Amino acid sequence: TKHKRDIIEPDEFTMMRKWMENSWSRAKEIDDLERTKRRVYGLYLTIVYYTGMRPKEALGLRWKDIQSIPTESKEEQRVNRSIFIPAENAKTGRSRHLVAPVAIQFERIIEHYKKLRIEINPEDYVFINLSKTKRGTNTPYNQPAMERRLKACLIGSGLQNKLDETGRHITQYSARHYAAVDALMRGVSVYDVAMNLGTSIHYLEKTYTRQLTAMMK
């Protein structure tokens, strides 16, 4: 199916992330601003792969939408974040909360912004456009910009060659498929996965059951 082709395997995702962290973000020919852009994109990619947010949901995220969970232990609060997806950003037109282990990633984004002397306000978008012409305008990146970054990472890491060999086409939306399969493989209930992703149990079962059965053989 289309969804099967569009999923990066865990080892492939790890391969790309390591290249992004160890080579792409440390390239000698780039300036500090571009270095920060690459590091923030790497954190963005990790967050969407861990949460399964749709591209529009992730790019529309504001700092006020991200909270720790008071009922969790201190150790859990260092790991997890509750993320509010407002109705206007959700495909279904319904708001929801999702929980994912992405606290560290958001904290690192704040650290990178502080180095650029960017002030963090509750109404600010998380993934603001860092170009000099957009600085201070609270303008988020658009989806085409993120697709271009992803394409550069797939090619640069060598993963694109493997995808071509296996007939797969990866887009920003593929992160959602990865998150769904990863959660189900870890034994998370279909109900909880559906709540997190903002989709129906029927859709998850229809889309991923056969794939999961094949992966478990």
Coordinates of N, CA and C in Angstrom, one line a residue:
T1 N 0.8 -1.2 0.0 CA 0.0 0.0 0.0 C 0.9 1.2 0.0
K2 N 0.2 2.4 -0.2 CA 0.9 3.6 -0.2 C 1.6 3.9 1.1
H3 N 0.9 3.6 2.2 CA 1.4 3.9 3.5 C 2.6 3.0 3.9
K4 N 2.6 1.8 3.3 CA 3.8 0.9 3.6 C 5.0 1.5 2.9
R5 N 4.9 2.0 1.7 CA 6.0 2.5 1.0 C 6.5 3.8 1.6
D6 N 5.6 4.5 2.3 CA 6.0 5.8 2.8 C 6.6 5.8 4.2
I7 N 6.9 4.7 4.7 CA 7.4 4.7 6.1 C 8.9 4.4 6.1
I8 N 9.6 5.2 6.9 CA 11.0 5.0 7.1 C 11.1 4.0 8.3
E9 N 12.0 3.1 8.2 CA 12.2 2.1 9.3 C 13.0 2.8 10.4
P10 N 12.9 2.3 11.7 CA 13.6 3.0 12.8 C 15.1 3.1 12.6
D11 N 15.7 2.1 12.0 CA 17.2 2.2 11.8 C 17.5 3.2 10.7
E12 N 16.6 3.4 9.8 CA 16.8 4.4 8.7 C 16.7 5.8 9.3
F13 N 15.7 6.0 10.1 CA 15.5 7.3 10.8 C 16.7 7.6 11.6
T14 N 17.2 6.7 12.4 CA 18.4 6.9 13.2 C 19.6 7.3 12.4
M15 N 19.7 6.6 11.2 CA 20.8 6.9 10.3 C 20.8 8.3 9.8
M16 N 19.6 8.8 9.4 CA 19.5 10.2 9.0 C 19.7 11.2 10.1
R17 N 19.2 10.9 11.3 CA 19.4 11.8 12.4 C 20.9 11.9 12.8
K18 N 21.6 10.8 12.8 CA 23.0 10.9 13.1 C 23.8 11.7 12.1
W19 N 23.4 11.5 10.8 CA 24.1 12.3 9.8 C 23.8 13.8 10.0
M20 N 22.5 14.1 10.3 CA 22.2 15.5 10.5 C 22.9 16.2 11.7
E21 N 23.1 15.4 12.7 CA 23.7 15.9 13.9 C 25.2 16.0 13.8
N22 N 25.8 15.0 13.2 CA 27.3 14.9 13.1 C 27.9 15.5 11.9
S23 N 27.2 15.6 10.8 CA 27.8 16.1 9.6 C 27.1 17.4 9.1
W24 N 25.8 17.3 8.8 CA 25.0 18.4 8.2 C 25.1 19.7 9.1
S25 N 24.9 19.5 10.4 CA 24.9 20.7 11.3 C 26.3 21.2 11.6
R26 N 27.3 20.4 11.3 CA 28.6 20.8 11.6 C 29.5 21.1 10.4
A27 N 28.9 21.3 9.3 CA 29.6 21.6 8.0 C 30.4 22.9 8.2
K28 N 31.6 22.9 7.8 CA 32.5 24.0 7.9 C 32.1 25.2 7.0
E29 N 31.4 24.9 5.9 CA 31.2 26.0 5.0 C 29.9 26.8 5.3
I30 N 29.2 26.5 6.4 CA 28.0 27.3 6.7 C 28.3 28.2 7.8
D31 N 27.5 29.3 7.9 CA 27.6 30.3 9.0 C 26.8 29.9 10.2
D32 N 26.8 30.6 11.3 CA 26.2 30.3 12.5 C 24.6 30.3 12.3
L33 N 24.1 31.2 11.5 CA 22.7 31.2 11.3 C 22.2 30.0 10.6
E34 N 22.9 29.6 9.5 CA 22.5 28.4 8.8 C 22.6 27.1 9.7
R35 N 23.7 27.2 10.6 CA 23.9 26.0 11.5 C 22.7 25.9 12.4
T36 N 22.2 27.0 12.9 CA 21.1 27.0 13.8 C 19.8 26.5 13.1
K37 N 19.6 27.0 11.9 CA 18.5 26.6 11.1 C 18.5 25.1 10.9
R38 N 19.6 24.5 10.7 CA 19.7 23.0 10.5 C 19.5 22.3 11.8
R39 N 20.0 22.8 12.9 CA 19.8 22.2 14.1 C 18.3 22.2 14.6
V40 N 17.7 23.4 14.3 CA 16.2 23.5 14.7 C 15.4 22.6 13.8
Y41 N 15.8 22.5 12.5 CA 15.1 21.5 11.6 C 15.2 20.1 12.1
G42 N 16.4 19.7 12.5 CA 16.6 18.4 13.1 C 15.7 18.1 14.3
L43 N 15.5 19.1 15.1 CA 14.7 19.0 16.3 C 13.2 18.9 15.8
Y44 N 12.9 19.7 14.8 CA 11.5 19.7 14.3 C 11.2 18.3 13.8
L45 N 12.1 17.7 13.0 CA 11.9 16.4 12.4 C 11.7 15.3 13.5
T46 N 12.5 15.4 14.6 CA 12.4 14.4 15.7 C 11.0 14.6 16.3
I47 N 10.6 15.8 16.6 CA 9.3 16.1 17.2 C 8.2 15.5 16.4
V48 N 8.1 15.8 15.1 CA 7.0 15.3 14.3 C 7.0 13.7 14.2
Y49 N 8.2 13.1 14.2 CA 8.3 11.7 14.2 C 7.9 11.1 15.5
Y50 N 8.1 11.7 16.6 CA 7.7 11.2 17.9 C 6.2 11.5 18.2
T51 N 5.7 12.5 17.6 CA 4.3 12.9 17.9 C 3.3 12.5 16.9
G52 N 3.7 12.4 15.6 CA 2.8 12.1 14.5 C 1.9 13.3 14.1
M53 N 2.3 14.5 14.5 CA 1.6 15.6 14.1 C 1.6 15.8 12.6
R54 N 0.5 16.3 12.0 CA 0.5 16.6 10.6 C 1.4 17.9 10.4
P55 N 1.9 18.1 9.2 CA 2.8 19.3 9.0 C 2.1 20.6 9.4
K56 N 0.9 20.8 9.0 CA 0.2 22.0 9.4 C 0.1 22.2 10.9
E57 N -0.2 21.1 11.6 CA -0.3 21.1 13.1 C 1.0 21.5 13.7
A58 N 2.1 20.9 13.2 CA 3.4 21.2 13.8 C 3.8 22.7 13.5
L59 N 3.7 23.1 12.3 CA 4.1 24.5 11.9 C 3.2 25.5 12.5
G60 N 2.0 25.2 12.9 CA 1.1 26.1 13.6 C 1.2 26.1 15.1
L61 N 2.1 25.3 15.6 CA 2.3 25.2 17.1 C 2.9 26.5 17.7
R62 N 2.3 26.9 18.8 CA 2.8 28.1 19.5 C 3.3 27.6 20.9
W63 N 4.1 28.4 21.5 CA 4.7 28.0 22.8 C 3.7 27.8 23.9
K64 N 2.6 28.6 23.8 CA 1.5 28.4 24.8 C 0.8 27.1 24.7
D65 N 1.0 26.4 23.6 CA 0.3 25.1 23.4 C 1.1 23.9 24.0
I66 N 2.3 24.2 24.5 CA 3.1 23.1 25.0 C 3.3 23.3 26.6
Q67 N 2.9 22.2 27.2 CA 2.9 22.2 28.7 C 3.4 20.9 29.3
S68 N 4.0 21.0 30.5 CA 4.3 19.8 31.2 C 3.0 19.3 31.8
I69 N 3.0 18.1 32.3 CA 1.8 17.4 32.8 C 1.9 17.4 34.4
P70 N 1.1 18.2 35.1 CA 1.3 18.3 36.5 C 1.1 17.0 37.3
T71 N 0.3 16.1 36.7 CA 0.0 14.8 37.4 C 1.1 13.8 37.3
E72 N 2.1 14.1 36.4 CA 3.2 13.1 36.2 C 4.3 13.3 37.3
S73 N 5.1 12.3 37.4 CA 6.3 12.5 38.3 C 7.3 13.5 37.8
K74 N 8.2 13.9 38.6 CA 9.2 14.9 38.1 C 10.0 14.3 37.0
E75 N 10.3 13.0 37.1 CA 11.1 12.3 36.1 C 10.4 12.3 34.8
E76 N 9.1 12.0 34.8 CA 8.2 12.0 33.6 C 8.1 13.4 33.0
Q77 N 8.0 14.4 33.9 CA 7.9 15.8 33.4 C 9.2 16.3 32.7
R78 N 10.3 15.6 33.0 CA 11.5 16.0 32.2 C 11.5 15.4 30.8
V79 N 10.6 14.4 30.6 CA 10.6 13.7 29.3 C 9.4 14.1 28.4
N80 N 8.2 14.1 29.1 CA 7.0 14.3 28.3 C 6.5 15.7 28.2
R81 N 5.7 16.0 27.2 CA 5.0 17.3 27.0 C 3.6 17.0 26.5
S82 N 2.7 17.8 27.0 CA 1.3 17.8 26.5 C 1.3 18.9 25.4
I83 N 0.8 18.5 24.3 CA 0.7 19.5 23.2 C -0.8 19.7 22.7
F84 N -1.2 20.9 22.7 CA -2.6 21.2 22.3 C -2.6 21.6 20.9
I85 N -3.5 20.9 20.1 CA -3.7 21.2 18.7 C -5.0 21.9 18.6
P86 N -5.0 23.2 18.3 CA -6.3 23.9 18.1 C -7.1 23.5 16.9
A87 N -8.4 23.6 17.0 CA -9.3 23.2 15.9 C -8.9 23.7 14.5
E88 N -8.5 25.0 14.5 CA -8.1 25.6 13.2 C -6.9 25.0 12.5
N89 N -6.1 24.2 13.3 CA -4.9 23.6 12.7 C -5.2 22.1 12.4
A90 N -6.2 21.5 13.0 CA -6.5 20.1 12.9 C -7.3 19.8 11.6
K91 N -6.9 18.7 10.9 CA -7.6 18.3 9.7 C -9.1 18.0 10.0
T92 N -9.4 17.5 11.1 CA -10.7 17.1 11.5 C -11.6 18.3 11.9
G93 N -10.9 19.4 12.2 CA -11.7 20.6 12.7 C -12.0 20.5 14.2
R94 N -11.4 19.5 14.9 CA -11.6 19.3 16.3 C -10.2 19.5 17.0
S95 N -10.2 20.2 18.1 CA -9.0 20.4 18.9 C -8.7 19.1 19.7
R96 N -7.5 18.9 20.1 CA -7.1 17.8 20.9 C -5.8 18.0 21.6
H97 N -5.5 17.2 22.6 CA -4.2 17.2 23.3 C -3.5 15.9 22.9
L98 N -2.2 15.9 22.7 CA -1.4 14.7 22.6 C -0.3 14.8 23.5
V99 N 0.2 13.6 23.9 CA 1.4 13.5 24.8 C 2.5 12.7 24.1
A100 N 3.7 13.3 24.2 CA 4.9 12.6 23.6 C 6.1 13.0 24.4
P101 N 7.2 12.1 24.3 CA 8.5 12.3 25.0 C 9.3 13.3 24.2
V102 N 8.9 14.6 24.2 CA 9.6 15.6 23.4 C 10.1 16.8 24.2
A103 N 10.1 16.7 25.5 CA 10.5 17.8 26.3 C 11.9 18.3 26.0
I104 N 12.8 17.4 25.8 CA 14.2 17.8 25.6 C 14.3 18.5 24.3
Q105 N 13.6 18.1 23.3 CA 13.7 18.7 21.9 C 13.2 20.2 22.0
F106 N 12.1 20.4 22.7 CA 11.6 21.8 22.8 C 12.6 22.7 23.6
E107 N 13.2 22.1 24.6 CA 14.1 22.9 25.4 C 15.4 23.2 24.6
R108 N 15.8 22.3 23.7 CA 17.0 22.6 22.9 C 16.6 23.7 21.9
I109 N 15.4 23.7 21.4 CA 15.0 24.8 20.4 C 15.1 26.2 21.2
I110 N 14.6 26.2 22.4 CA 14.7 27.5 23.2 C 16.1 27.9 23.3
E111 N 17.0 26.9 23.6 CA 18.5 27.3 23.8 C 19.0 27.9 22.5
H112 N 18.7 27.3 21.4 CA 19.2 27.8 20.1 C 18.6 29.2 19.8
Y113 N 17.4 29.5 20.1 CA 16.8 30.8 19.9 C 17.5 31.8 20.9
K114 N 17.8 31.4 22.1 CA 18.4 32.3 23.0 C 19.8 32.8 22.5
K115 N 20.5 31.9 21.8 CA 21.8 32.2 21.3 C 21.7 33.2 20.2
L116 N 20.6 33.3 19.5 CA 20.3 34.3 18.5 C 19.6 35.5 19.1
R117 N 19.5 35.5 20.4 CA 18.8 36.6 21.1 C 17.3 36.8 20.7
I118 N 16.7 35.6 20.5 CA 15.3 35.6 20.1 C 14.5 35.4 21.4
E119 N 13.6 36.3 21.7 CA 12.8 36.2 22.9 C 11.6 35.3 22.6
I120 N 11.3 34.4 23.7 CA 10.3 33.5 23.5 C 9.0 34.0 24.2
N121 N 7.9 34.2 23.5 CA 6.7 34.6 24.0 C 5.6 33.6 23.8
P122 N 4.6 33.5 24.7 CA 3.6 32.4 24.6 C 2.9 32.4 23.2
E123 N 2.6 33.5 22.6 CA 1.9 33.6 21.3 C 2.8 33.3 20.1
D124 N 4.1 33.2 20.3 CA 5.0 33.0 19.2 C 4.9 31.6 18.7
Y125 N 5.1 31.5 17.4 CA 5.2 30.1 16.8 C 6.5 29.5 17.2
V126 N 6.4 28.2 17.4 CA 7.6 27.4 17.8 C 8.7 27.4 16.7
F127 N 8.2 27.1 15.5 CA 9.1 27.0 14.3 C 9.1 28.2 13.5
I128 N 9.6 29.3 14.1 CA 9.6 30.6 13.4 C 10.7 30.6 12.3
N129 N 10.4 31.4 11.2 CA 11.3 31.5 10.1 C 12.5 32.3 10.6
L130 N 13.7 31.8 10.5 CA 14.9 32.4 11.1 C 15.6 33.3 10.1
S131 N 15.1 33.4 8.9 CA 15.8 34.3 7.9 C 15.8 35.7 8.4
K132 N 16.8 36.5 8.1 CA 17.0 37.8 8.6 C 15.8 38.7 8.2
T133 N 15.2 38.5 7.0 CA 14.1 39.3 6.6 C 12.8 39.0 7.3
K134 N 12.7 37.9 8.0 CA 11.5 37.5 8.7 C 11.7 37.7 10.2
R135 N 12.9 38.0 10.7 CA 13.2 38.1 12.1 C 12.3 39.1 12.8
G136 N 11.7 38.7 13.9 CA 10.8 39.6 14.6 C 9.4 39.7 14.1
T137 N 9.0 38.9 13.1 CA 7.7 39.0 12.5 C 6.8 37.9 13.0
N138 N 7.3 37.0 13.8 CA 6.6 35.8 14.3 C 5.9 35.1 13.1
T139 N 6.8 34.8 12.1 CA 6.3 34.1 10.9 C 6.8 32.6 10.9
P140 N 5.9 31.7 10.9 CA 6.4 30.3 10.9 C 6.9 29.8 9.5
Y141 N 7.7 28.8 9.5 CA 8.2 28.2 8.3 C 6.9 27.7 7.5
N142 N 7.0 27.6 6.2 CA 5.9 27.0 5.5 C 6.3 25.5 5.1
Q143 N 5.3 24.8 4.7 CA 5.6 23.4 4.4 C 6.6 23.1 3.2
P144 N 6.5 23.9 2.1 CA 7.6 23.7 1.1 C 9.0 23.9 1.6
A145 N 9.2 24.8 2.5 CA 10.6 25.0 3.1 C 11.0 23.8 3.8
M146 N 10.1 23.2 4.6 CA 10.4 22.0 5.3 C 10.6 20.8 4.4
E147 N 9.9 20.7 3.3 CA 10.1 19.6 2.3 C 11.5 19.7 1.7
R148 N 11.9 21.0 1.4 CA 13.2 21.1 0.8 C 14.3 20.7 1.8
R149 N 14.1 21.0 3.0 CA 15.1 20.5 4.0 C 15.2 19.0 4.1
L150 N 14.0 18.4 4.1 CA 13.9 17.0 4.2 C 14.6 16.3 3.0
K151 N 14.3 16.9 1.8 CA 15.0 16.3 0.6 C 16.5 16.4 0.7
A152 N 17.0 17.5 1.2 CA 18.4 17.7 1.3 C 19.0 16.6 2.3
C153 N 18.2 16.3 3.4 CA 18.7 15.4 4.4 C 18.7 13.9 3.9
L154 N 17.6 13.6 3.1 CA 17.5 12.3 2.5 C 18.7 12.0 1.6
I155 N 19.0 13.0 0.7 CA 20.1 12.8 -0.2 C 21.4 12.8 0.5
G156 N 21.6 13.8 1.3 CA 22.9 14.0 2.0 C 23.3 12.8 2.9
S157 N 22.3 12.2 3.5 CA 22.6 11.1 4.4 C 22.7 9.7 3.7
G158 N 22.4 9.8 2.4 CA 22.5 8.5 1.6 C 21.2 7.7 1.7
L159 N 20.2 8.1 2.5 CA 19.0 7.3 2.7 C 18.2 7.3 1.4
Q160 N 18.3 8.4 0.6 CA 17.5 8.4 -0.6 C 17.8 7.3 -1.6
N161 N 19.0 6.8 -1.6 CA 19.4 5.7 -2.5 C 18.7 4.4 -2.0
K162 N 18.6 4.2 -0.7 CA 17.9 3.0 -0.2 C 16.4 3.1 -0.4
L163 N 15.9 4.3 -0.3 CA 14.4 4.5 -0.6 C 14.1 4.2 -2.1
D164 N 15.0 4.7 -3.0 CA 14.8 4.4 -4.4 C 14.9 2.9 -4.7
E165 N 15.8 2.2 -4.0 CA 15.9 0.8 -4.2 C 14.7 0.0 -3.8
T166 N 14.0 0.5 -2.8 CA 12.8 -0.2 -2.2 C 11.5 0.5 -2.7
G167 N 11.6 1.4 -3.6 CA 10.4 2.0 -4.2 C 9.6 2.9 -3.2
R168 N 10.2 3.5 -2.3 CA 9.5 4.4 -1.3 C 9.7 5.8 -1.6
H169 N 8.7 6.6 -1.3 CA 8.7 8.1 -1.4 C 8.4 8.7 -0.1
I170 N 9.4 9.4 0.5 CA 9.2 10.0 1.8 C 8.9 11.5 1.7
T171 N 7.9 11.9 2.5 CA 7.5 13.3 2.6 C 7.4 13.7 4.0
Q172 N 7.1 15.0 4.3 CA 7.0 15.4 5.7 C 5.9 14.6 6.4
Y173 N 4.8 14.2 5.6 CA 3.7 13.5 6.2 C 4.0 12.1 6.6
S174 N 5.1 11.6 6.1 CA 5.5 10.2 6.4 C 5.8 10.1 7.9
A175 N 6.2 11.2 8.6 CA 6.4 11.1 10.0 C 5.2 10.6 10.8
R176 N 4.1 11.0 10.3 CA 2.8 10.5 10.9 C 2.6 9.0 10.8
H177 N 3.0 8.5 9.7 CA 2.9 7.0 9.5 C 3.9 6.3 10.5
Y178 N 5.1 6.9 10.5 CA 6.1 6.3 11.4 C 5.6 6.3 12.9
A179 N 5.1 7.4 13.3 CA 4.6 7.5 14.7 C 3.5 6.5 15.0
A180 N 2.6 6.3 14.1 CA 1.5 5.4 14.3 C 2.0 4.0 14.4
V181 N 2.9 3.5 13.5 CA 3.4 2.2 13.5 C 4.3 1.9 14.7
D182 N 5.1 2.9 15.0 CA 6.0 2.8 16.2 C 5.2 2.6 17.5
A183 N 4.2 3.4 17.7 CA 3.4 3.3 18.9 C 2.7 2.0 19.0
L184 N 2.1 1.5 17.9 CA 1.4 0.2 17.9 C 2.3 -0.9 18.1
M185 N 3.5 -0.9 17.5 CA 4.5 -1.9 17.7 C 5.0 -2.0 19.2
R186 N 4.9 -0.8 19.9 CA 5.3 -0.8 21.3 C 4.2 -1.2 22.2
G187 N 3.1 -1.5 21.6 CA 2.0 -2.0 22.5 C 1.0 -0.9 23.0
V188 N 1.2 0.3 22.5 CA 0.2 1.4 22.8 C -1.1 1.0 22.2
S189 N -2.2 1.2 23.0 CA -3.5 0.8 22.6 C -3.9 1.6 21.3
V190 N -4.7 1.0 20.5 CA -5.2 1.7 19.3 C -6.0 2.9 19.7
Y191 N -6.7 2.9 20.8 CA -7.5 4.0 21.2 C -6.6 5.2 21.5
D192 N -5.5 5.0 22.3 CA -4.6 6.1 22.6 C -3.9 6.6 21.4
V193 N -3.5 5.7 20.5 CA -2.8 6.2 19.3 C -3.8 7.1 18.5
A194 N -5.0 6.6 18.4 CA -6.0 7.4 17.6 C -6.2 8.8 18.3
M195 N -6.3 8.8 19.6 CA -6.5 10.1 20.3 C -5.3 11.0 20.0
N196 N -4.1 10.5 20.1 CA -2.9 11.3 19.9 C -2.8 11.9 18.5
L197 N -3.1 11.0 17.5 CA -3.0 11.4 16.1 C -4.2 12.2 15.6
G198 N -5.3 12.2 16.3 CA -6.5 12.9 15.9 C -7.1 12.2 14.7
T199 N -7.3 10.9 14.8 CA -7.9 10.1 13.7 C -8.8 9.0 14.4
S200 N -9.4 8.2 13.6 CA -10.3 7.2 14.1 C -9.6 5.9 14.3
I201 N -10.2 5.1 15.2 CA -9.7 3.7 15.4 C -9.9 2.9 14.1
H202 N -11.0 3.1 13.5 CA -11.3 2.4 12.2 C -10.2 2.7 11.2
Y203 N -9.8 4.0 11.1 CA -8.7 4.3 10.1 C -7.4 3.6 10.4
L204 N -7.1 3.6 11.7 CA -5.8 3.0 12.1 C -5.8 1.5 11.8
E205 N -6.9 0.8 12.1 CA -7.0 -0.6 11.9 C -7.0 -0.9 10.4
K206 N -7.7 -0.1 9.6 CA -7.8 -0.3 8.1 C -6.4 0.0 7.5
T207 N -5.7 1.0 8.0 CA -4.4 1.4 7.4 C -3.2 0.5 7.8
Y208 N -3.2 0.2 9.1 CA -1.9 -0.4 9.6 C -2.0 -1.9 10.1
T209 N -3.2 -2.4 10.2 CA -3.2 -3.8 10.8 C -2.5 -4.8 9.9
R210 N -2.7 -4.8 8.6 CA -2.0 -5.7 7.7 C -0.5 -5.5 7.7
Q211 N -0.1 -4.3 7.8 CA 1.3 -3.9 7.8 C 2.0 -4.4 9.1
L212 N 1.3 -4.2 10.2 CA 1.8 -4.7 11.5 C 1.9 -6.2 11.5
T213 N 0.9 -6.8 11.0 CA 0.9 -8.3 11.0 C 2.1 -8.8 10.2
A214 N 2.4 -8.2 9.0 CA 3.5 -8.6 8.2 C 4.9 -8.3 8.9
M215 N 5.0 -7.2 9.7 CA 6.2 -6.8 10.3 C 6.5 -7.8 11.5
M216 N 5.4 -8.3 12.1 CA 5.6 -9.2 13.3 C 5.9 -10.6 12.9
K217 N 5.8 -11.0 11.7 CA 6.1 -12.4 11.3 C 7.6 -12.7 11.3

